[in-house]
Amino acid sequence: MRIRRCAVLFLEPREEVAFDLESLLTGGAGLRRTRRWLALAAHLDAEVEVTLEQRELLGRLSPGEWSETDTLNAGDAALVPELIDSGLVIAEEEGHADDPVRGDEGRTGHPVRDDGRPRTDGPVRDGGESRTRHRERDDVLRAGHWWPPAAMMHRLARWEGLDSVVSMEANELTTAADLRRKLGPPPPHVREYGDADDRVPLPHVEGNAFDAMLARRATCRNFDGERALPLALCAHMLQRVFAARARVRVDDDTVFLKKNTPSGGGLHPTEAYLIVRNVEGLAPGLYHYHPVDHALTPLPAPAEPLDRFALRALAGQHWFSDAPVLAVLVPRYARSFWKYRRHAKAYRALVLDSGHLSQTLYLSATELGLGAFVTSAINEVDIERGFGLDPLTEGPLAVCGFGWRAREMTTSEFDPAEEIWLHGAETEMEVEAEAEGGERTAPPAGDVPADASDDVPDDVPDDTPGNALG
């Protein structure tokens, strides 16, 4: 039998600290420290504890060159079966073609749905089937041209079944005041260089309509979940944010898109998968947006009610889950890594792509009189399972949403200049008139009131990582 090490492997000497009553009673610190070696592999869903002997063997095996097991000494050979079962060592299967599979178009290593999309919710198989699965997942990773640290970070940073709101409440970190009390003061809000007298003052430029719109951009935490969004408004948002404006065909199989947002290498790898809750003329459910055809493809329903799935996807952030439309930003890694192969900056470019798209969504929603949000505090594994995505080829980075604001604010928002809750009602009525066939005039330009407080209210909710506060 021929074997090799899995493609991406990191070994961590982890120390764990626990309370030790006996140590405390005998005059010690009351702590017990244990150390163990853990293997972290990007194609596996969980870390694997390894012995010192297994660690050393993993270090001697090549990830690229096959080794015959009959060349190993007896001690090493005895370690191989357990390492193969764990997925850290890959066994060559009889009759297996050694050509790499296509990252986003070939095998995924997951069982397949009736519609051809991979299932990510199947049970882990035993024996030879689990070894086959490990080999397939390792093949997909190799074909994806991942930079190894990025692959590892991407794999380990995914959440499953986490309720971030419950976690914040349990840790008493719900408001900005809670954060200050529990964590102490944050670093200064601005970086100061030298004395104020040494700074070169810049002229304040009178704002125009665009400046006024920028001032109204804010994260909405109060959506009207009962009020349907007109299909025309939904389509306008999707067209602005995700649609292709032009195509450049280099060859029959090489096409580049021009969109309203920049993208690393002009590749535009980020797809929009939608959770549609309340849009006129659209059945609630899951959809994929086609950026060239400007059309929606219905997808199979999740295994639970749609509202519950939306809340789970957002890690319990109920102030967002009422939005009529949720857009999951999902990069196709092979599209980006086709050009940026094993590149240290490639994953960072994908994160920037999601940032660009979310800001375009914010500004588009603001101009149309809608509320918007973006958050990366999401349960990626649950989203992958719901949409049938393979995280090694296509996985969620963030979730955006848009829709009508509620009439009343029940969850605090960061609107210190009162651009939304003082002036926003007039803008919303103008949008309603336009939706009903009337005319809408642009709101007047204006500067932030001089007496507006810059202080964040004590009841502003804390944002879990990635949850936009502004």
GROMACS .gro file of C-alpha atoms in nm:
model
  470
    1MET     CA    1   0.000   0.000   0.000
    2ARG     CA    2   0.121   0.350  -0.081
    3ILE     CA    3   0.064   0.641   0.157
    4ARG     CA    4   0.142   1.010   0.190
    5ARG     CA    5   0.070   1.284   0.440
    6CYS     CA    6  -0.238   1.500   0.390
    7ALA     CA    7  -0.186   1.822   0.194
    8VAL     CA    8  -0.218   2.082   0.472
    9LEU     CA    9  -0.120   1.991   0.828
   10PHE     CA   10  -0.028   2.200   1.131
   11LEU     CA   11   0.079   2.059   1.467
   12GLU     CA   12   0.000   2.249   1.787
   13PRO     CA   13   0.155   2.183   2.130
   14ARG     CA   14  -0.151   2.288   2.330
   15GLU     CA   15  -0.148   2.356   2.704
   16GLU     CA   16  -0.475   2.336   2.896
   17VAL     CA   17  -0.523   2.478   3.246
   18ALA     CA   18  -0.786   2.350   3.489
   19PHE     CA   19  -0.871   2.404   3.856
   20ASP     CA   20  -0.698   2.157   4.089
   21LEU     CA   21  -0.835   2.144   4.443
   22GLU     CA   22  -0.560   1.914   4.567
   23SER     CA   23  -0.295   2.155   4.446
   24LEU     CA   24  -0.470   2.440   4.625
   25LEU     CA   25  -0.503   2.246   4.952
   26THR     CA   26  -0.136   2.152   4.948
   27GLY     CA   27  -0.018   2.511   4.905
   28GLY     CA   28   0.003   2.517   4.528
   29ALA     CA   29  -0.151   2.756   4.278
   30GLY     CA   30  -0.465   2.547   4.248
   31LEU     CA   31  -0.409   2.486   3.880
   32ARG     CA   32  -0.337   2.173   3.679
   33ARG     CA   33  -0.157   2.212   3.348
   34THR     CA   34  -0.162   1.943   3.082
   35ARG     CA   35   0.004   1.947   2.743
   36ARG     CA   36  -0.076   1.745   2.433
   37TRP     CA   37  -0.008   1.750   2.061
   38LEU     CA   38  -0.296   1.825   1.826
   39ALA     CA   39  -0.296   1.782   1.450
   40LEU     CA   40  -0.494   2.044   1.256
   41ALA     CA   41  -0.573   1.950   0.897
   42ALA     CA   42  -0.764   2.179   0.661
   43HIS     CA   43  -0.965   1.896   0.501
   44LEU     CA   44  -1.093   1.762   0.835
   45ASP     CA   45  -1.379   1.896   1.045
   46ALA     CA   46  -1.208   1.843   1.381
   47GLU     CA   47  -0.864   1.846   1.538
   48VAL     CA   48  -0.693   1.513   1.605
   49GLU     CA   49  -0.482   1.435   1.912
   50VAL     CA   50  -0.160   1.254   1.821
   51THR     CA   51   0.110   1.076   2.018
   52LEU     CA   52   0.475   1.173   2.003
   53GLU     CA   53   0.544   0.872   1.782
   54GLN     CA   54   0.265   0.967   1.542
   55ARG     CA   55   0.387   1.326   1.534
   56GLU     CA   56   0.735   1.215   1.435
   57LEU     CA   57   0.605   0.985   1.162
   58LEU     CA   58   0.388   1.263   1.018
   59GLY     CA   59   0.699   1.480   1.000
   60ARG     CA   60   0.885   1.214   0.803
   61LEU     CA   61   0.611   1.146   0.547
   62SER     CA   62   0.594   1.358   0.233
   63PRO     CA   63   0.267   1.533   0.143
   64GLY     CA   64   0.349   1.505  -0.228
   65GLU     CA   65   0.542   1.181  -0.278
   66TRP     CA   66   0.388   0.839  -0.219
   67SER     CA   67   0.569   0.595   0.014
   68GLU     CA   68   0.535   0.218   0.023
   69THR     CA   69   0.429   0.095   0.366
   70ASP     CA   70   0.652  -0.211   0.338
   71THR     CA   71   0.955   0.021   0.349
   72LEU     CA   72   0.861   0.144   0.699
   73ASN     CA   73   1.002  -0.010   1.013
   74ALA     CA   74   0.771  -0.222   1.226
   75GLY     CA   75   0.703   0.058   1.476
   76ASP     CA   76   0.606   0.311   1.211
   77ALA     CA   77   0.403   0.057   1.017
   78ALA     CA   78   0.195  -0.013   1.329
   79LEU     CA   79   0.101   0.356   1.350
   80VAL     CA   80  -0.022   0.386   0.992
   81PRO     CA   81  -0.375   0.234   1.016
   82GLU     CA   82  -0.489   0.475   1.290
   83LEU     CA   83  -0.340   0.774   1.105
   84ILE     CA   84  -0.520   0.670   0.786
   85ASP     CA   85  -0.849   0.632   0.973
   86SER     CA   86  -0.805   0.981   1.120
   87GLY     CA   87  -0.739   1.134   0.776
   88LEU     CA   88  -0.393   1.264   0.860
   89VAL     CA   89  -0.234   1.006   0.630
   90ILE     CA   90  -0.386   0.936   0.290
   91ALA     CA   91  -0.383   0.588   0.140
   92GLU     CA   92  -0.377   0.542  -0.235
   93GLU     CA   93  -0.683   0.353  -0.346
   94GLU     CA   94  -0.664   0.079  -0.603
   95GLY     CA   95  -0.764   0.214  -0.942
   96HIS     CA   96  -0.765   0.576  -0.821
   97ALA     CA   97  -0.652   0.823  -1.088
   98ASP     CA   98  -0.374   1.042  -0.953
   99ASP     CA   99  -0.478   1.344  -1.155
  100PRO     CA  100  -0.603   1.630  -0.935
  101VAL     CA  101  -0.975   1.696  -0.940
  102ARG     CA  102  -1.121   2.028  -1.039
  103GLY     CA  103  -1.180   2.241  -0.730
  104ASP     CA  104  -1.525   2.379  -0.805
  105GLU     CA  105  -1.641   2.167  -1.099
  106GLY     CA  106  -1.525   1.815  -1.021
  107ARG     CA  107  -1.579   1.582  -0.728
  108THR     CA  108  -1.644   1.749  -0.397
  109GLY     CA  109  -1.604   1.451  -0.170
  110HIS     CA  110  -1.956   1.501  -0.036
  111PRO     CA  111  -2.263   1.290  -0.110
  112VAL     CA  112  -2.465   1.458  -0.384
  113ARG     CA  113  -2.819   1.598  -0.364
  114ASP     CA  114  -3.081   1.520  -0.627
  115ASP     CA  115  -3.007   1.858  -0.789
  116GLY     CA  116  -2.636   1.782  -0.819
  117ARG     CA  117  -2.520   2.005  -0.532
  118PRO     CA  118  -2.302   1.842  -0.264
  119ARG     CA  119  -2.454   1.745   0.067
  120THR     CA  120  -2.253   1.858   0.369
  121ASP     CA  121  -2.483   1.709   0.629
  122GLY     CA  122  -2.430   1.337   0.569
  123PRO     CA  123  -2.304   1.108   0.844
  124VAL     CA  124  -1.936   1.027   0.876
  125ARG     CA  125  -1.876   0.686   0.728
  126ASP     CA  126  -1.668   0.410   0.885
  127GLY     CA  127  -1.393   0.181   0.763
  128GLY     CA  128  -1.299   0.194   0.398
  129GLU     CA  129  -1.566   0.451   0.319
  130SER     CA  130  -1.422   0.700   0.567
  131ARG     CA  131  -1.077   0.649   0.417
  132THR     CA  132  -1.220   0.714   0.072
  133ARG     CA  133  -1.388   1.029   0.200
  134HIS     CA  134  -1.061   1.154   0.353
  135ARG     CA  135  -0.883   1.094   0.023
  136GLU     CA  136  -1.153   1.277  -0.173
  137ARG     CA  137  -1.152   1.577   0.063
  138ASP     CA  138  -0.772   1.593   0.048
  139ASP     CA  139  -0.789   1.582  -0.334
  140VAL     CA  140  -1.033   1.875  -0.339
  141LEU     CA  141  -0.804   2.077  -0.113
  142ARG     CA  142  -0.500   2.004  -0.329
  143ALA     CA  143  -0.686   2.106  -0.644
  144GLY     CA  144  -0.798   2.434  -0.487
  145HIS     CA  145  -0.451   2.600  -0.481
  146TRP     CA  146  -0.503   2.721  -0.123
  147TRP     CA  147  -0.224   2.897   0.063
  148PRO     CA  148  -0.192   2.654   0.360
  149PRO     CA  149  -0.227   2.905   0.649
  150ALA     CA  150  -0.536   3.057   0.483
  151ALA     CA  151  -0.691   2.713   0.434
  152MET     CA  152  -0.634   2.633   0.800
  153MET     CA  153  -0.770   2.965   0.927
  154HIS     CA  154  -1.075   2.938   0.701
  155ARG     CA  155  -1.150   2.587   0.823
  156LEU     CA  156  -1.111   2.655   1.195
  157ALA     CA  157  -1.292   2.991   1.207
  158ARG     CA  158  -1.628   2.847   1.100
  159TRP     CA  159  -1.913   2.837   1.354
  160GLU     CA  160  -2.188   2.580   1.390
  161GLY     CA  161  -2.502   2.614   1.600
  162LEU     CA  162  -2.370   2.912   1.798
  163ASP     CA  163  -2.612   3.164   1.948
  164SER     CA  164  -2.393   3.473   1.982
  165VAL     CA  165  -2.669   3.671   2.155
  166VAL     CA  166  -2.701   3.415   2.434
  167SER     CA  167  -2.322   3.415   2.464
  168MET     CA  168  -2.307   3.795   2.496
  169GLU     CA  169  -2.581   3.796   2.756
  170ALA     CA  170  -2.418   3.517   2.957
  171ASN     CA  171  -2.088   3.706   2.960
  172GLU     CA  172  -2.260   4.038   3.039
  173LEU     CA  173  -2.120   4.197   2.723
  174THR     CA  174  -2.446   4.316   2.572
  175THR     CA  175  -2.389   4.693   2.571
  176ALA     CA  176  -2.098   4.930   2.519
  177ALA     CA  177  -2.111   5.011   2.891
  178ASP     CA  178  -2.083   4.639   2.967
  179LEU     CA  179  -1.775   4.618   2.750
  180ARG     CA  180  -1.610   4.908   2.930
  181ARG     CA  181  -1.692   4.764   3.272
  182LYS     CA  182  -1.577   4.409   3.196
  183LEU     CA  183  -1.282   4.471   2.964
  184GLY     CA  184  -1.156   4.810   3.078
  185PRO     CA  185  -1.114   5.110   2.848
  186PRO     CA  186  -1.041   5.043   2.481
  187PRO     CA  187  -0.739   5.186   2.299
  188PRO     CA  188  -0.786   5.556   2.211
  189HIS     CA  189  -1.049   5.627   1.945
  190VAL     CA  190  -0.792   5.812   1.728
  191ARG     CA  191  -0.415   5.793   1.681
  192GLU     CA  192  -0.251   6.113   1.798
  193TYR     CA  193   0.079   6.236   1.651
  194GLY     CA  194   0.250   6.534   1.809
  195ASP     CA  195   0.068   6.844   1.931
  196ALA     CA  196  -0.259   6.967   1.787
  197ASP     CA  197  -0.093   7.301   1.701
  198ASP     CA  198   0.147   7.121   1.465
  199ARG     CA  199  -0.130   6.974   1.250
  200VAL     CA  200  -0.213   7.121   0.910
  201PRO     CA  201  -0.583   7.219   0.913
  202LEU     CA  202  -0.789   7.120   0.610
  203PRO     CA  203  -1.085   7.316   0.474
  204HIS     CA  204  -1.434   7.187   0.553
  205VAL     CA  205  -1.611   7.140   0.221
  206GLU     CA  206  -1.982   7.206   0.198
  207GLY     CA  207  -2.168   6.880   0.155
  208ASN     CA  208  -2.391   6.785  -0.137
  209ALA     CA  209  -2.660   6.520  -0.181
  210PHE     CA  210  -2.405   6.240  -0.186
  211ASP     CA  211  -2.255   6.359   0.143
  212ALA     CA  212  -2.601   6.363   0.294
  213MET     CA  213  -2.660   6.007   0.179
  214LEU     CA  214  -2.331   5.895   0.332
  215ALA     CA  215  -2.439   6.052   0.660
  216ARG     CA  216  -2.760   5.848   0.651
  217ARG     CA  217  -2.576   5.520   0.604
  218ALA     CA  218  -2.623   5.318   0.921
  219THR     CA  219  -2.671   4.959   1.029
  220CYS     CA  220  -3.038   4.874   1.063
  221ARG     CA  221  -3.136   4.665   1.365
  222ASN     CA  222  -3.508   4.722   1.336
  223PHE     CA  223  -3.666   4.567   1.027
  224ASP     CA  224  -4.035   4.542   0.961
  225GLY     CA  225  -4.059   4.167   0.918
  226GLU     CA  226  -4.429   4.178   0.832
  227ARG     CA  227  -4.404   4.429   0.548
  228ALA     CA  228  -4.330   4.282   0.207
  229LEU     CA  229  -4.062   4.438  -0.010
  230PRO     CA  230  -4.181   4.522  -0.363
  231LEU     CA  231  -4.020   4.296  -0.622
  232ALA     CA  232  -3.898   4.599  -0.820
  233LEU     CA  233  -3.706   4.731  -0.519
  234CYS     CA  234  -3.555   4.389  -0.451
  235ALA     CA  235  -3.452   4.355  -0.815
  236HIS     CA  236  -3.306   4.707  -0.816
  237MET     CA  237  -3.092   4.623  -0.511
  238LEU     CA  238  -2.965   4.297  -0.658
  239GLN     CA  239  -2.890   4.467  -0.990
  240ARG     CA  240  -2.690   4.744  -0.827
  241VAL     CA  241  -2.491   4.521  -0.594
  242PHE     CA  242  -2.439   4.190  -0.772
  243ALA     CA  243  -2.525   4.220  -1.144
  244ALA     CA  244  -2.265   4.217  -1.418
  245ARG     CA  245  -2.257   4.540  -1.618
  246ALA     CA  246  -2.041   4.403  -1.898
  247ARG     CA  247  -1.853   4.091  -2.008
  248VAL     CA  248  -1.505   4.059  -2.157
  249ARG     CA  249  -1.450   3.728  -2.339
  250VAL     CA  250  -1.082   3.635  -2.371
  251ASP     CA  251  -1.160   3.286  -2.499
  252ASP     CA  252  -1.459   3.054  -2.510
  253ASP     CA  253  -1.381   2.936  -2.158
  254THR     CA  254  -1.231   3.257  -2.017
  255VAL     CA  255  -1.472   3.540  -1.937
  256PHE     CA  256  -1.434   3.840  -1.706
  257LEU     CA  257  -1.720   4.046  -1.564
  258LYS     CA  258  -1.747   4.417  -1.492
  259LYS     CA  259  -1.956   4.500  -1.186
  260ASN     CA  260  -2.025   4.810  -0.976
  261THR     CA  261  -1.772   4.704  -0.713
  262PRO     CA  262  -1.399   4.631  -0.743
  263SER     CA  263  -1.270   4.276  -0.713
  264GLY     CA  264  -0.923   4.128  -0.676
  265GLY     CA  265  -0.786   4.053  -1.020
  266GLY     CA  266  -1.119   4.151  -1.174
  267LEU     CA  267  -1.233   3.794  -1.104
  268HIS     CA  268  -1.554   3.864  -0.909
  269PRO     CA  269  -1.562   3.523  -0.739
  270THR     CA  270  -1.823   3.611  -0.475
  271GLU     CA  271  -2.169   3.464  -0.530
  272ALA     CA  272  -2.494   3.584  -0.374
  273TYR     CA  273  -2.707   3.312  -0.214
  274LEU     CA  274  -3.036   3.454  -0.093
  275ILE     CA  275  -3.272   3.379   0.193
  276VAL     CA  276  -3.591   3.545   0.071
  277ARG     CA  277  -3.841   3.593   0.351
  278ASN     CA  278  -4.091   3.853   0.238
  279VAL     CA  279  -4.080   3.986  -0.119
  280GLU     CA  280  -4.389   4.047  -0.330
  281GLY     CA  281  -4.415   3.793  -0.609
  282LEU     CA  282  -4.136   3.567  -0.476
  283ALA     CA  283  -4.204   3.249  -0.282
  284PRO     CA  284  -4.014   3.248   0.051
  285GLY     CA  285  -3.712   3.022   0.027
  286LEU     CA  286  -3.350   2.986  -0.082
  287TYR     CA  287  -3.222   3.122  -0.412
  288HIS     CA  288  -2.902   3.175  -0.610
  289TYR     CA  289  -2.860   3.503  -0.798
  290HIS     CA  290  -2.728   3.482  -1.154
  291PRO     CA  291  -2.529   3.803  -1.217
  292VAL     CA  292  -2.537   3.784  -1.599
  293ASP     CA  293  -2.900   3.683  -1.650
  294HIS     CA  294  -3.018   3.898  -1.357
  295ALA     CA  295  -3.234   3.610  -1.244
  296LEU     CA  296  -3.296   3.391  -0.940
  297THR     CA  297  -3.262   3.013  -0.932
  298PRO     CA  298  -3.480   2.850  -0.665
  299LEU     CA  299  -3.290   2.603  -0.446
  300PRO     CA  300  -3.415   2.319  -0.224
  301ALA     CA  301  -3.562   2.430   0.108
  302PRO     CA  302  -3.354   2.391   0.425
  303ALA     CA  303  -3.430   2.110   0.667
  304GLU     CA  304  -3.600   2.349   0.911
  305PRO     CA  305  -3.853   2.635   0.881
  306LEU     CA  306  -3.709   2.928   0.685
  307ASP     CA  307  -3.731   3.182   0.971
  308ARG     CA  308  -3.552   2.942   1.204
  309PHE     CA  309  -3.284   2.878   0.944
  310ALA     CA  310  -3.232   3.253   0.896
  311LEU     CA  311  -3.192   3.303   1.271
  312ARG     CA  312  -2.952   3.011   1.294
  313ALA     CA  313  -2.749   3.140   0.999
  314LEU     CA  314  -2.716   3.476   1.178
  315ALA     CA  315  -2.602   3.310   1.502
  316GLY     CA  316  -2.909   3.427   1.693
  317GLN     CA  317  -2.895   3.794   1.589
  318HIS     CA  318  -3.272   3.838   1.587
  319TRP     CA  319  -3.248   4.209   1.509
  320PHE     CA  320  -3.123   4.112   1.160
  321SER     CA  321  -3.322   3.797   1.088
  322ASP     CA  322  -3.646   3.990   1.022
  323ALA     CA  323  -3.501   4.151   0.709
  324PRO     CA  324  -3.708   4.058   0.401
  325VAL     CA  325  -3.395   3.961   0.204
  326LEU     CA  326  -3.071   3.813   0.336
  327ALA     CA  327  -2.777   3.784   0.097
  328VAL     CA  328  -2.507   3.534   0.189
  329LEU     CA  329  -2.172   3.638   0.037
  330VAL     CA  330  -2.005   3.317  -0.083
  331PRO     CA  331  -1.669   3.323  -0.264
  332ARG     CA  332  -1.587   3.050  -0.514
  333TYR     CA  333  -1.229   2.995  -0.405
  334ALA     CA  334  -1.116   2.823  -0.724
  335ARG     CA  335  -1.214   3.130  -0.928
  336SER     CA  336  -0.977   3.350  -0.728
  337PHE     CA  337  -0.705   3.090  -0.668
  338TRP     CA  338  -0.694   3.009  -1.041
  339LYS     CA  339  -0.487   3.326  -1.071
  340TYR     CA  340  -0.355   3.364  -0.716
  341ARG     CA  341  -0.231   3.009  -0.660
  342ARG     CA  342  -0.109   2.938  -0.308
  343HIS     CA  343  -0.080   3.316  -0.276
  344ALA     CA  344  -0.045   3.470   0.070
  345LYS     CA  345  -0.276   3.761  -0.022
  346ALA     CA  346  -0.549   3.569  -0.208
  347TYR     CA  347  -0.778   3.504   0.089
  348ARG     CA  348  -0.739   3.865   0.203
  349ALA     CA  349  -0.857   3.980  -0.141
  350LEU     CA  350  -1.171   3.768  -0.099
  351VAL     CA  351  -1.245   3.930   0.236
  352LEU     CA  352  -1.202   4.271   0.074
  353ASP     CA  353  -1.444   4.168  -0.202
  354SER     CA  354  -1.713   4.101   0.059
  355GLY     CA  355  -1.641   4.439   0.218
  356HIS     CA  356  -1.680   4.618  -0.115
  357LEU     CA  357  -2.008   4.440  -0.188
  358SER     CA  358  -2.150   4.513   0.155
  359GLN     CA  359  -2.072   4.883   0.128
  360THR     CA  360  -2.234   4.899  -0.216
  361LEU     CA  361  -2.537   4.728  -0.063
  362TYR     CA  362  -2.544   4.978   0.225
  363LEU     CA  363  -2.529   5.281  -0.002
  364SER     CA  364  -2.780   5.138  -0.249
  365ALA     CA  365  -3.026   5.062   0.031
  366THR     CA  366  -2.975   5.406   0.185
  367GLU     CA  367  -3.042   5.583  -0.144
  368LEU     CA  368  -3.360   5.378  -0.190
  369GLY     CA  369  -3.481   5.451   0.161
  370LEU     CA  370  -3.420   5.099   0.293
  371GLY     CA  371  -3.235   4.966   0.595
  372ALA     CA  372  -2.931   4.743   0.556
  373PHE     CA  373  -2.679   4.544   0.758
  374VAL     CA  374  -2.374   4.322   0.723
  375THR     CA  375  -2.230   4.074   0.971
  376SER     CA  376  -1.962   3.806   0.971
  377ALA     CA  377  -2.085   3.667   1.305
  378ILE     CA  378  -2.255   3.378   1.128
  379ASN     CA  379  -2.284   3.001   1.155
  380GLU     CA  380  -2.095   2.905   0.842
  381VAL     CA  381  -2.139   2.530   0.884
  382ASP     CA  382  -2.518   2.562   0.915
  383ILE     CA  383  -2.529   2.786   0.607
  384GLU     CA  384  -2.317   2.540   0.409
  385ARG     CA  385  -2.549   2.260   0.511
  386GLY     CA  386  -2.861   2.457   0.421
  387PHE     CA  387  -2.739   2.559   0.076
  388GLY     CA  388  -2.542   2.241   0.008
  389LEU     CA  389  -2.204   2.415  -0.018
  390ASP     CA  390  -1.863   2.251   0.002
  391PRO     CA  391  -1.650   2.471   0.231
  392LEU     CA  392  -1.328   2.382   0.046
  393THR     CA  393  -1.461   2.521  -0.282
  394GLU     CA  394  -1.738   2.763  -0.185
  395GLY     CA  395  -1.812   2.899   0.160
  396PRO     CA  396  -1.986   3.195   0.328
  397LEU     CA  397  -1.783   3.489   0.456
  398ALA     CA  398  -2.063   3.728   0.558
  399VAL     CA  399  -2.437   3.786   0.545
  400CYS     CA  400  -2.597   4.113   0.432
  401GLY     CA  401  -2.961   4.207   0.441
  402PHE     CA  402  -3.199   4.483   0.337
  403GLY     CA  403  -3.563   4.584   0.366
  404TRP     CA  404  -3.807   4.828   0.521
  405ARG     CA  405  -3.723   4.974   0.859
  406ALA     CA  406  -3.969   4.921   1.141
  407ARG     CA  407  -4.185   5.214   1.251
  408GLU     CA  408  -4.039   5.205   1.600
  409MET     CA  409  -3.689   5.139   1.731
  410THR     CA  410  -3.694   4.846   1.973
  411THR     CA  411  -3.324   4.759   1.940
  412SER     CA  412  -3.072   5.041   1.981
  413GLU     CA  413  -2.892   5.166   1.672
  414PHE     CA  414  -2.582   5.381   1.641
  415ASP     CA  415  -2.733   5.702   1.503
  416PRO     CA  416  -2.576   5.981   1.714
  417ALA     CA  417  -2.662   6.254   1.459
  418GLU     CA  418  -3.024   6.136   1.442
  419GLU     CA  419  -3.003   6.105   1.065
  420ILE     CA  420  -3.220   5.795   1.065
  421TRP     CA  421  -3.478   5.812   1.339
  422LEU     CA  422  -3.532   6.189   1.319
  423HIS     CA  423  -3.512   6.249   0.943
  424GLY     CA  424  -3.560   5.897   0.811
  425ALA     CA  425  -3.939   5.888   0.827
  426GLU     CA  426  -3.969   6.159   0.560
  427THR     CA  427  -3.734   5.972   0.326
  428GLU     CA  428  -3.925   5.648   0.375
  429MET     CA  429  -4.256   5.815   0.290
  430GLU     CA  430  -4.098   5.947  -0.029
  431VAL     CA  431  -3.990   5.596  -0.123
  432GLU     CA  432  -4.338   5.464  -0.049
  433ALA     CA  433  -4.485   5.729  -0.280
  434GLU     CA  434  -4.245   5.631  -0.557
  435ALA     CA  435  -4.327   5.261  -0.512
  436GLU     CA  436  -4.693   5.352  -0.555
  437GLY     CA  437  -4.628   5.547  -0.874
  438GLY     CA  438  -4.559   5.893  -0.733
  439GLU     CA  439  -4.243   6.102  -0.747
  440ARG     CA  440  -3.958   6.094  -0.504
  441THR     CA  441  -3.733   6.389  -0.440
  442ALA     CA  442  -3.382   6.360  -0.304
  443PRO     CA  443  -3.354   6.462   0.061
  444PRO     CA  444  -3.181   6.794   0.114
  445ALA     CA  445  -2.809   6.804   0.169
  446GLY     CA  446  -2.701   6.890   0.515
  447ASP     CA  447  -2.419   6.870   0.764
  448VAL     CA  448  -2.423   6.683   1.091
  449PRO     CA  449  -2.575   6.913   1.355
  450ALA     CA  450  -2.306   7.091   1.553
  451ASP     CA  451  -2.468   6.997   1.881
  452ALA     CA  452  -2.502   6.628   1.795
  453SER     CA  453  -2.355   6.407   2.063
  454ASP     CA  454  -2.059   6.195   1.960
  455ASP     CA  455  -2.112   5.964   2.256
  456VAL     CA  456  -2.228   5.608   2.203
  457PRO     CA  457  -2.536   5.551   2.423
  458ASP     CA  458  -2.496   5.305   2.707
  459ASP     CA  459  -2.759   5.078   2.557
  460VAL     CA  460  -2.592   5.040   2.217
  461PRO     CA  461  -2.560   4.664   2.180
  462ASP     CA  462  -2.215   4.517   2.152
  463ASP     CA  463  -2.133   4.363   1.817
  464THR     CA  464  -1.986   4.017   1.805
  465PRO     CA  465  -1.682   3.998   1.573
  466GLY     CA  466  -1.767   4.116   1.226
  467ASN     CA  467  -2.100   4.272   1.317
  468ALA     CA  468  -2.098   4.628   1.189
  469LEU     CA  469  -2.166   4.877   1.466
  470GLY     CA  470  -2.206   5.183   1.239
   0.00000   0.00000   0.00000
